[in-house]
PDB file of C-alpha atoms in Angstrom:
ATOM      1  CA  CYS A   1     159.539 220.386 143.425  1.00 45.00           C
ATOM      2  CA  LEU A   2     157.235 222.493 145.572  1.00 52.00           C
ATOM      3  CA  GLN A   3     153.640 222.852 144.508  1.00 60.00           C
ATOM      4  CA  CYS A   4     151.438 225.604 145.988  1.00 62.00           C
ATOM      5  CA  ASN A   5     148.177 224.105 147.141  1.00 73.00           C
ATOM      6  CA  LEU A   6     146.588 227.300 148.390  1.00 86.00           C
ATOM      7  CA  SER A   7     147.079 230.560 150.189  1.00 90.00           C
ATOM      8  CA  GLY A   8     144.864 232.545 152.494  1.00 93.00           C
ATOM      9  CA  SER A   9     144.511 234.566 155.648  1.00 96.00           C
ATOM     10  CA  ALA A  10     145.551 232.891 158.918  1.00 96.00           C
ATOM     11  CA  TYR A  11     143.171 232.763 161.854  1.00 97.00           C
ATOM     12  CA  VAL A  12     145.455 232.049 164.813  1.00 97.00           C
ATOM     13  CA  VAL A  13     143.315 230.641 167.622  1.00 95.00           C
ATOM     14  CA  SER A  14     144.072 232.277 170.990  1.00 93.00           C
ATOM     15  CA  LYS A  15     142.276 233.835 173.965  1.00 93.00           C
ATOM     16  CA  GLU A  16     141.896 236.994 171.865  1.00 94.00           C
ATOM     17  CA  ASN A  17     140.743 234.995 168.814  1.00 95.00           C
ATOM     18  CA  PRO A  18     138.621 232.085 170.045  1.00 94.00           C
ATOM     19  CA  ILE A  19     137.678 229.355 167.608  1.00 92.00           C
ATOM     20  CA  GLU A  20     134.013 230.321 168.106  1.00 92.00           C
ATOM     21  CA  ASN A  21     134.695 233.556 166.168  1.00 94.00           C
ATOM     22  CA  PHE A  22     136.402 231.806 163.218  1.00 94.00           C
ATOM     23  CA  PRO A  23     135.062 233.481 160.039  1.00 95.00           C
ATOM     24  CA  GLY A  24     136.875 231.202 157.583  1.00 94.00           C
ATOM     25  CA  GLY A  25     140.353 230.950 156.095  1.00 95.00           C
ATOM     26  CA  ILE A  26     143.325 228.965 157.347  1.00 95.00           C
ATOM     27  CA  LEU A  27     142.809 227.741 160.887  1.00 95.00           C
ATOM     28  CA  VAL A  28     146.070 227.867 162.907  1.00 96.00           C
ATOM     29  CA  MET A  29     146.122 226.395 166.419  1.00 95.00           C
ATOM     30  CA  GLU A  30     148.323 224.632 168.952  1.00 95.00           C
ATOM     31  CA  HIS A  31     146.338 221.396 168.620  1.00 91.00           C
ATOM     32  CA  ALA A  32     142.913 220.414 167.363  1.00 87.00           C
ATOM     33  CA  GLN A  33     140.264 221.288 169.897  1.00 79.00           C
ATOM     34  CA  SER A  34     137.334 218.957 170.421  1.00 79.00           C
ATOM     35  CA  ASP A  35     134.923 221.369 168.737  1.00 83.00           C
ATOM     36  CA  ILE A  36     137.039 221.767 165.574  1.00 87.00           C
ATOM     37  CA  VAL A  37     134.480 219.752 163.600  1.00 90.00           C
ATOM     38  CA  LEU A  38     131.953 222.573 164.046  1.00 88.00           C
ATOM     39  CA  PHE A  39     134.327 225.023 162.342  1.00 89.00           C
ATOM     40  CA  ALA A  40     136.186 222.806 159.859  1.00 89.00           C
ATOM     41  CA  ARG A  41     133.613 223.459 157.121  1.00 90.00           C
ATOM     42  CA  LYS A  42     134.692 227.128 157.101  1.00 94.00           C
ATOM     43  CA  ALA A  43     138.407 226.267 156.932  1.00 94.00           C
ATOM     44  CA  ILE A  44     140.320 226.120 153.673  1.00 93.00           C
ATOM     45  CA  ALA A  45     143.223 224.485 155.583  1.00 92.00           C
ATOM     46  CA  ILE A  46     144.368 223.554 159.083  1.00 93.00           C
ATOM     47  CA  VAL A  47     147.838 224.155 160.567  1.00 95.00           C
ATOM     48  CA  THR A  48     148.810 222.941 164.059  1.00 95.00           C
ATOM     49  CA  ASP A  49     151.840 223.078 166.345  1.00 96.00           C
ATOM     50  CA  GLU A  50     151.231 219.554 167.641  1.00 95.00           C
ATOM     51  CA  GLY A  51     150.137 216.314 166.046  1.00 90.00           C
ATOM     52  CA  GLY A  52     151.041 213.668 163.542  1.00 90.00           C
ATOM     53  CA  ALA A  53     149.413 211.569 160.833  1.00 88.00           C
ATOM     54  CA  THR A  54     146.838 210.115 163.227  1.00 90.00           C
ATOM     55  CA  SER A  55     146.117 213.303 165.198  1.00 92.00           C
ATOM     56  CA  HIS A  56     142.634 214.778 165.405  1.00 92.00           C
ATOM     57  CA  ALA A  57     143.587 217.668 163.096  1.00 92.00           C
ATOM     58  CA  ALA A  58     145.016 215.299 160.469  1.00 91.00           C
ATOM     59  CA  VAL A  59     141.912 213.102 160.566  1.00 93.00           C
ATOM     60  CA  ILE A  60     139.615 216.149 160.261  1.00 93.00           C
ATOM     61  CA  SER A  61     141.683 217.463 157.334  1.00 90.00           C
ATOM     62  CA  ARG A  62     141.288 214.159 155.511  1.00 90.00           C
ATOM     63  CA  GLU A  63     137.578 213.852 156.349  1.00 92.00           C
ATOM     64  CA  PHE A  64     136.807 217.352 155.074  1.00 92.00           C
ATOM     65  CA  ARG A  65     139.281 217.034 152.186  1.00 89.00           C
ATOM     66  CA  ILE A  66     141.169 220.185 153.108  1.00 89.00           C
ATOM     67  CA  PRO A  67     144.950 220.568 153.319  1.00 88.00           C
ATOM     68  CA  GLY A  68     146.471 220.120 156.752  1.00 88.00           C
ATOM     69  CA  VAL A  69     149.985 220.665 158.056  1.00 92.00           C
ATOM     70  CA  VAL A  70     150.339 219.214 161.555  1.00 92.00           C
ATOM     71  CA  GLY A  71     153.262 219.055 163.962  1.00 93.00           C
ATOM     72  CA  THR A  72     154.923 222.329 162.953  1.00 93.00           C
ATOM     73  CA  HIS A  73     156.020 222.915 166.586  1.00 95.00           C
ATOM     74  CA  ASP A  74     155.818 226.722 166.315  1.00 95.00           C
ATOM     75  CA  ALA A  75     153.173 227.854 163.810  1.00 95.00           C
ATOM     76  CA  THR A  76     151.161 229.760 166.422  1.00 96.00           C
ATOM     77  CA  LYS A  77     154.304 231.641 167.436  1.00 96.00           C
ATOM     78  CA  ARG A  78     155.588 232.433 163.930  1.00 95.00           C
ATOM     79  CA  ILE A  79     152.324 233.150 162.090  1.00 96.00           C
ATOM     80  CA  ARG A  80     150.569 236.431 162.858  1.00 95.00           C
ATOM     81  CA  HIS A  81     146.797 236.543 163.050  1.00 96.00           C
ATOM     82  CA  GLY A  82     145.514 237.779 159.666  1.00 95.00           C
ATOM     83  CA  GLN A  83     148.835 237.144 157.895  1.00 95.00           C
ATOM     84  CA  VAL A  84     148.606 235.653 154.410  1.00 94.00           C
ATOM     85  CA  ILE A  85     150.293 232.254 154.317  1.00 93.00           C
ATOM     86  CA  ALA A  86     150.720 229.620 151.612  1.00 90.00           C
ATOM     87  CA  LEU A  87     150.659 225.855 152.025  1.00 89.00           C
ATOM     88  CA  TYR A  88     152.853 223.736 149.782  1.00 83.00           C
ATOM     89  CA  THR A  89     153.417 220.031 149.388  1.00 74.00           C
ATOM     90  CA  GLU A  90     156.676 218.301 148.702  1.00 72.00           C
ATOM     91  CA  GLY A  91     155.971 214.590 148.448  1.00 66.00           C
ATOM     92  CA  GLU A  92     154.114 213.766 151.658  1.00 69.00           C
ATOM     93  CA  LYS A  93     155.615 216.699 153.561  1.00 74.00           C
ATOM     94  CA  GLY A  94     153.584 219.879 154.130  1.00 77.00           C
ATOM     95  CA  ILE A  95     155.313 223.254 154.126  1.00 76.00           C
ATOM     96  CA  VAL A  96     153.937 226.606 155.318  1.00 82.00           C
ATOM     97  CA  LYS A  97     155.400 229.754 153.749  1.00 79.00           C
ATOM     98  CA  LEU A  98     154.828 233.074 155.483  1.00 80.00           C
ATOM     99  CA  GLY A  99     153.678 236.068 153.475  1.00 73.00           C
ATOM    100  CA  ASP A 100     153.992 239.751 154.251  1.00 57.00           C
TER     101      ASP A 100
END
């Protein structure tokens, strides 16, 4: 059974959208950058292409008690900047659903 944890606007980190300009929402990036801690308080969730249970993004998600889906392989390619996405849990697995 899928349970929706939250939904929000994606901020896809890129050269055009540097993490320094993150206004809040769901932070989507290839991997957790070293300065993610400075911006994690604004995030309602973190989604990364790379990583696992012990990755920097996963640890930050647990520390800040925000949902995190790591190791998606292609989130930064499939999610558009500003797109509304929803994060679901199914057991211990995180699922990202794309909105319109």
